[in-house]
Amino acid sequence: EAGVTQSPTHLIKTRGQQATLRCSPISGHTSVYWYQQALGLGLQFLLWYDEGEERNRGNFPPRFSGRQFPNYSSELNVNALELEDSALYLCASRQGAYNEQFFGPGTRLTVL
Amino acid sequence: AQSVTQPDIHITVSEGASLELRCNYSYGATPYLFWYVQSPGQGLQLLLKYFSGDTLVQGIKGFEAEFKRSQSSFNLRKPSVHWSDAAEYFCAVVPKGNTPLVFGKGTRLSVIA
């Protein structure tokens, strides 16, 4: 069974640009979570999608947005990039009722 | 506020020695509890989880964790550490339901010969 996949592996952008990150969940999983892992800030929840709807978002500005497609894959968009957006962005998909989340390898975003 | 505390930022152990990584949580009720491991530049791998029942849970790679309700703790243990265990370990909790995981700050494990 394939795990959670994310693309691209690395992404380099300049300040003010937009970044798009993609995630494919494990087959059969309908929930996708996005987390940001920035140096010194730990793992912080960004967004949660389930059945195509945004269910919850963390304490991030509106320039962080996303969507979930009918096949349950998801996209994270970051507009007007700032230097502090440089981080590893992790996607996870959830199995069952106990919120067991499985993570992808992440996308390393570097903002110059 | 709901929180997860991993008191040890960095731990160094000798190969073959035993290991215990601490995790304490602050929640009104017993949440679901998880331990994840992250190798450098990698995503997170689930080591083990606790939902209910037996308070000693076994995971992958020879790890185990014990849930202690009275201490609000979920400490991770391994009887004999291997050099390949060097990584960052994260404790995570989620209140019962489908809300996002709340992570501790992580404990970096170094293994020396």
mmCIF file with all atom_site columns, N, CA, C and O in Angstrom, chain A residues 38-62:
data_model
loop_
_atom_site.group_PDB
_atom_site.id
_atom_site.type_symbol
_atom_site.label_atom_id
_atom_site.label_alt_id
_atom_site.label_comp_id
_atom_site.label_asym_id
_atom_site.label_entity_id
_atom_site.label_seq_id
_atom_site.pdbx_PDB_ins_code
_atom_site.Cartn_x
_atom_site.Cartn_y
_atom_site.Cartn_z
_atom_site.occupancy
_atom_site.B_iso_or_equiv
_atom_site.pdbx_formal_charge
_atom_site.auth_seq_id
_atom_site.auth_comp_id
_atom_site.auth_asym_id
_atom_site.auth_atom_id
_atom_site.pdbx_PDB_model_num
ATOM 1   N N  . ALA A 1 38 ? 8.787   24.629 11.306 1.00 0.00 ? 38 ALA A N  1
ATOM 2   C CA . ALA A 1 38 ? 9.795   25.668 11.120 1.00 0.00 ? 38 ALA A CA 1
ATOM 3   C C  . ALA A 1 38 ? 10.842  25.561 12.210 1.00 0.00 ? 38 ALA A C  1
ATOM 4   O O  . ALA A 1 38 ? 10.544  25.162 13.335 1.00 0.00 ? 38 ALA A O  1
ATOM 5   N N  . LEU A 1 39 ? 12.051  25.956 11.868 1.00 0.00 ? 39 LEU A N  1
ATOM 6   C CA . LEU A 1 39 ? 13.162  25.854 12.807 1.00 0.00 ? 39 LEU A CA 1
ATOM 7   C C  . LEU A 1 39 ? 12.845  26.638 14.076 1.00 0.00 ? 39 LEU A C  1
ATOM 8   O O  . LEU A 1 39 ? 12.496  27.819 14.023 1.00 0.00 ? 39 LEU A O  1
ATOM 9   N N  . GLY A 1 40 ? 12.929  25.950 15.182 1.00 0.00 ? 40 GLY A N  1
ATOM 10  C CA . GLY A 1 40 ? 12.705  26.599 16.465 1.00 0.00 ? 40 GLY A CA 1
ATOM 11  C C  . GLY A 1 40 ? 11.257  26.740 16.881 1.00 0.00 ? 40 GLY A C  1
ATOM 12  O O  . GLY A 1 40 ? 10.976  27.142 18.014 1.00 0.00 ? 40 GLY A O  1
ATOM 13  N N  . LEU A 1 41 ? 10.330  26.409 15.993 1.00 0.00 ? 41 LEU A N  1
ATOM 14  C CA . LEU A 1 41 ? 8.910   26.578 16.303 1.00 0.00 ? 41 LEU A CA 1
ATOM 15  C C  . LEU A 1 41 ? 8.166   25.261 16.449 1.00 0.00 ? 41 LEU A C  1
ATOM 16  O O  . LEU A 1 41 ? 6.989   25.242 16.790 1.00 0.00 ? 41 LEU A O  1
ATOM 17  N N  . GLY A 1 42 ? 8.829   24.157 16.149 1.00 0.00 ? 42 GLY A N  1
ATOM 18  C CA . GLY A 1 42 ? 8.174   22.864 16.301 1.00 0.00 ? 42 GLY A CA 1
ATOM 19  C C  . GLY A 1 42 ? 7.139   22.620 15.215 1.00 0.00 ? 42 GLY A C  1
ATOM 20  O O  . GLY A 1 42 ? 7.098   23.303 14.193 1.00 0.00 ? 42 GLY A O  1
ATOM 21  N N  . LEU A 1 43 ? 6.298   21.644 15.461 1.00 0.00 ? 43 LEU A N  1
ATOM 22  C CA . LEU A 1 43 ? 5.266   21.245 14.507 1.00 0.00 ? 43 LEU A CA 1
ATOM 23  C C  . LEU A 1 43 ? 3.971   21.972 14.839 1.00 0.00 ? 43 LEU A C  1
ATOM 24  O O  . LEU A 1 43 ? 3.415   21.812 15.917 1.00 0.00 ? 43 LEU A O  1
ATOM 25  N N  . GLN A 1 44 ? 3.493   22.744 13.878 1.00 0.00 ? 44 GLN A N  1
ATOM 26  C CA . GLN A 1 44 ? 2.266   23.506 14.106 1.00 0.00 ? 44 GLN A CA 1
ATOM 27  C C  . GLN A 1 44 ? 1.215   23.144 13.071 1.00 0.00 ? 44 GLN A C  1
ATOM 28  O O  . GLN A 1 44 ? 1.511   23.083 11.875 1.00 0.00 ? 44 GLN A O  1
ATOM 29  N N  . PHE A 1 45 ? 0.001   22.968 13.541 1.00 0.00 ? 45 PHE A N  1
ATOM 30  C CA . PHE A 1 45 ? -1.114  22.633 12.663 1.00 0.00 ? 45 PHE A CA 1
ATOM 31  C C  . PHE A 1 45 ? -1.490  23.820 11.790 1.00 0.00 ? 45 PHE A C  1
ATOM 32  O O  . PHE A 1 45 ? -1.623  24.947 12.263 1.00 0.00 ? 45 PHE A O  1
ATOM 33  N N  . LEU A 1 46 ? -1.670  23.544 10.503 1.00 0.00 ? 46 LEU A N  1
ATOM 34  C CA . LEU A 1 46 ? -2.050  24.564 9.534  1.00 0.00 ? 46 LEU A CA 1
ATOM 35  C C  . LEU A 1 46 ? -3.509  24.450 9.124  1.00 0.00 ? 46 LEU A C  1
ATOM 36  O O  . LEU A 1 46 ? -4.307  25.350 9.332  1.00 0.00 ? 46 LEU A O  1
ATOM 37  N N  . LEU A 1 47 ? -3.854  23.324 8.488  1.00 0.00 ? 47 LEU A N  1
ATOM 38  C CA . LEU A 1 47 ? -5.173  23.167 7.893  1.00 0.00 ? 47 LEU A CA 1
ATOM 39  C C  . LEU A 1 47 ? -5.607  21.706 7.954  1.00 0.00 ? 47 LEU A C  1
ATOM 40  O O  . LEU A 1 47 ? -4.767  20.808 7.940  1.00 0.00 ? 47 LEU A O  1
ATOM 41  N N  . TRP A 1 48 ? -6.924  21.502 7.987  1.00 0.00 ? 48 TRP A N  1
ATOM 42  C CA . TRP A 1 48 ? -7.488  20.153 7.982  1.00 0.00 ? 48 TRP A CA 1
ATOM 43  C C  . TRP A 1 48 ? -8.627  20.129 6.971  1.00 0.00 ? 48 TRP A C  1
ATOM 44  O O  . TRP A 1 48 ? -9.524  20.965 7.016  1.00 0.00 ? 48 TRP A O  1
ATOM 45  N N  . TYR A 1 49 ? -8.566  19.174 6.061  1.00 0.00 ? 49 TYR A N  1
ATOM 46  C CA . TYR A 1 49 ? -9.619  18.976 5.065  1.00 0.00 ? 49 TYR A CA 1
ATOM 47  C C  . TYR A 1 49 ? -10.203 17.587 5.221  1.00 0.00 ? 49 TYR A C  1
ATOM 48  O O  . TYR A 1 49 ? -9.479  16.607 5.468  1.00 0.00 ? 49 TYR A O  1
ATOM 49  N N  . ASP A 1 50 ? -11.499 17.513 5.064  1.00 0.00 ? 50 ASP A N  1
ATOM 50  C CA . ASP A 1 50 ? -12.180 16.230 5.129  1.00 0.00 ? 50 ASP A CA 1
ATOM 51  C C  . ASP A 1 50 ? -13.353 16.255 4.163  1.00 0.00 ? 50 ASP A C  1
ATOM 52  O O  . ASP A 1 50 ? -14.143 17.207 4.194  1.00 0.00 ? 50 ASP A O  1
ATOM 53  N N  . GLU A 1 51 ? -13.434 15.245 3.330  1.00 0.00 ? 51 GLU A N  1
ATOM 54  C CA . GLU A 1 51 ? -14.521 15.136 2.358  1.00 0.00 ? 51 GLU A CA 1
ATOM 55  C C  . GLU A 1 51 ? -14.669 16.421 1.530  1.00 0.00 ? 51 GLU A C  1
ATOM 56  O O  . GLU A 1 51 ? -15.787 16.857 1.241  1.00 0.00 ? 51 GLU A O  1
ATOM 57  N N  . GLY A 1 52 ? -13.566 17.026 1.187  1.00 0.00 ? 52 GLY A N  1
ATOM 58  C CA . GLY A 1 52 ? -13.577 18.197 0.320  1.00 0.00 ? 52 GLY A CA 1
ATOM 59  C C  . GLY A 1 52 ? -13.812 19.523 1.008  1.00 0.00 ? 52 GLY A C  1
ATOM 60  O O  . GLY A 1 52 ? -13.785 20.575 0.352  1.00 0.00 ? 52 GLY A O  1
ATOM 61  N N  . GLU A 1 53 ? -14.026 19.491 2.315  1.00 0.00 ? 53 GLU A N  1
ATOM 62  C CA . GLU A 1 53 ? -14.323 20.724 3.041  1.00 0.00 ? 53 GLU A CA 1
ATOM 63  C C  . GLU A 1 53 ? -13.187 21.062 4.013  1.00 0.00 ? 53 GLU A C  1
ATOM 64  O O  . GLU A 1 53 ? -12.571 20.173 4.601  1.00 0.00 ? 53 GLU A O  1
ATOM 65  N N  . GLU A 1 54 ? -12.954 22.352 4.201  1.00 0.00 ? 54 GLU A N  1
ATOM 66  C CA . GLU A 1 54 ? -12.019 22.787 5.242  1.00 0.00 ? 54 GLU A CA 1
ATOM 67  C C  . GLU A 1 54 ? -12.728 22.662 6.588  1.00 0.00 ? 54 GLU A C  1
ATOM 68  O O  . GLU A 1 54 ? -13.766 23.280 6.817  1.00 0.00 ? 54 GLU A O  1
ATOM 69  N N  . ARG A 1 55 ? -12.152 21.887 7.499  1.00 0.00 ? 55 ARG A N  1
ATOM 70  C CA . ARG A 1 55 ? -12.787 21.628 8.796  1.00 0.00 ? 55 ARG A CA 1
ATOM 71  C C  . ARG A 1 55 ? -12.212 22.484 9.916  1.00 0.00 ? 55 ARG A C  1
ATOM 72  O O  . ARG A 1 55 ? -12.886 22.770 10.900 1.00 0.00 ? 55 ARG A O  1
ATOM 73  N N  . ASN A 1 56 ? -10.951 22.849 9.773  1.00 0.00 ? 56 ASN A N  1
ATOM 74  C CA . ASN A 1 56 ? -10.314 23.600 10.844 1.00 0.00 ? 56 ASN A CA 1
ATOM 75  C C  . ASN A 1 56 ? -9.038  24.212 10.286 1.00 0.00 ? 56 ASN A C  1
ATOM 76  O O  . ASN A 1 56 ? -8.466  23.684 9.320  1.00 0.00 ? 56 ASN A O  1
ATOM 77  N N  . ARG A 1 57 ? -8.633  25.337 10.856 1.00 0.00 ? 57 ARG A N  1
ATOM 78  C CA . ARG A 1 57 ? -7.349  25.900 10.494 1.00 0.00 ? 57 ARG A CA 1
ATOM 79  C C  . ARG A 1 57 ? -6.634  26.370 11.741 1.00 0.00 ? 57 ARG A C  1
ATOM 80  O O  . ARG A 1 57 ? -7.260  26.740 12.744 1.00 0.00 ? 57 ARG A O  1
ATOM 81  N N  . GLY A 1 58 ? -5.325  26.339 11.675 1.00 0.00 ? 58 GLY A N  1
ATOM 82  C CA . GLY A 1 58 ? -4.523  26.772 12.812 1.00 0.00 ? 58 GLY A CA 1
ATOM 83  C C  . GLY A 1 58 ? -4.341  28.275 12.813 1.00 0.00 ? 58 GLY A C  1
ATOM 84  O O  . GLY A 1 58 ? -4.950  29.006 12.023 1.00 0.00 ? 58 GLY A O  1
ATOM 85  N N  . ASN A 1 59 ? -3.481  28.733 13.681 1.00 0.00 ? 59 ASN A N  1
ATOM 86  C CA . ASN A 1 59 ? -3.267  30.158 13.857 1.00 0.00 ? 59 ASN A CA 1
ATOM 87  C C  . ASN A 1 59 ? -2.289  30.692 12.817 1.00 0.00 ? 59 ASN A C  1
ATOM 88  O O  . ASN A 1 59 ? -1.156  31.058 13.139 1.00 0.00 ? 59 ASN A O  1
ATOM 89  N N  . PHE A 1 60 ? -2.725  30.712 11.581 1.00 0.00 ? 60 PHE A N  1
ATOM 90  C CA . PHE A 1 60 ? -1.913  31.196 10.474 1.00 0.00 ? 60 PHE A CA 1
ATOM 91  C C  . PHE A 1 60 ? -2.710  32.236 9.699  1.00 0.00 ? 60 PHE A C  1
ATOM 92  O O  . PHE A 1 60 ? -3.933  32.185 9.668  1.00 0.00 ? 60 PHE A O  1
ATOM 93  N N  . PRO A 1 61 ? -2.021  33.176 9.050  1.00 0.00 ? 61 PRO A N  1
ATOM 94  C CA . PRO A 1 61 ? -2.747  34.222 8.312  1.00 0.00 ? 61 PRO A CA 1
ATOM 95  C C  . PRO A 1 61 ? -3.465  33.650 7.093  1.00 0.00 ? 61 PRO A C  1
ATOM 96  O O  . PRO A 1 61 ? -3.143  32.544 6.635  1.00 0.00 ? 61 PRO A O  1
ATOM 97  N N  . PRO A 1 62 ? -4.413  34.423 6.559  1.00 0.00 ? 62 PRO A N  1
ATOM 98  C CA . PRO A 1 62 ? -5.223  33.941 5.421  1.00 0.00 ? 62 PRO A CA 1
ATOM 99  C C  . PRO A 1 62 ? -4.424  33.675 4.155  1.00 0.00 ? 62 PRO A C  1
ATOM 100 O O  . PRO A 1 62 ? -4.932  32.995 3.254  1.00 0.00 ? 62 PRO A O  1
#
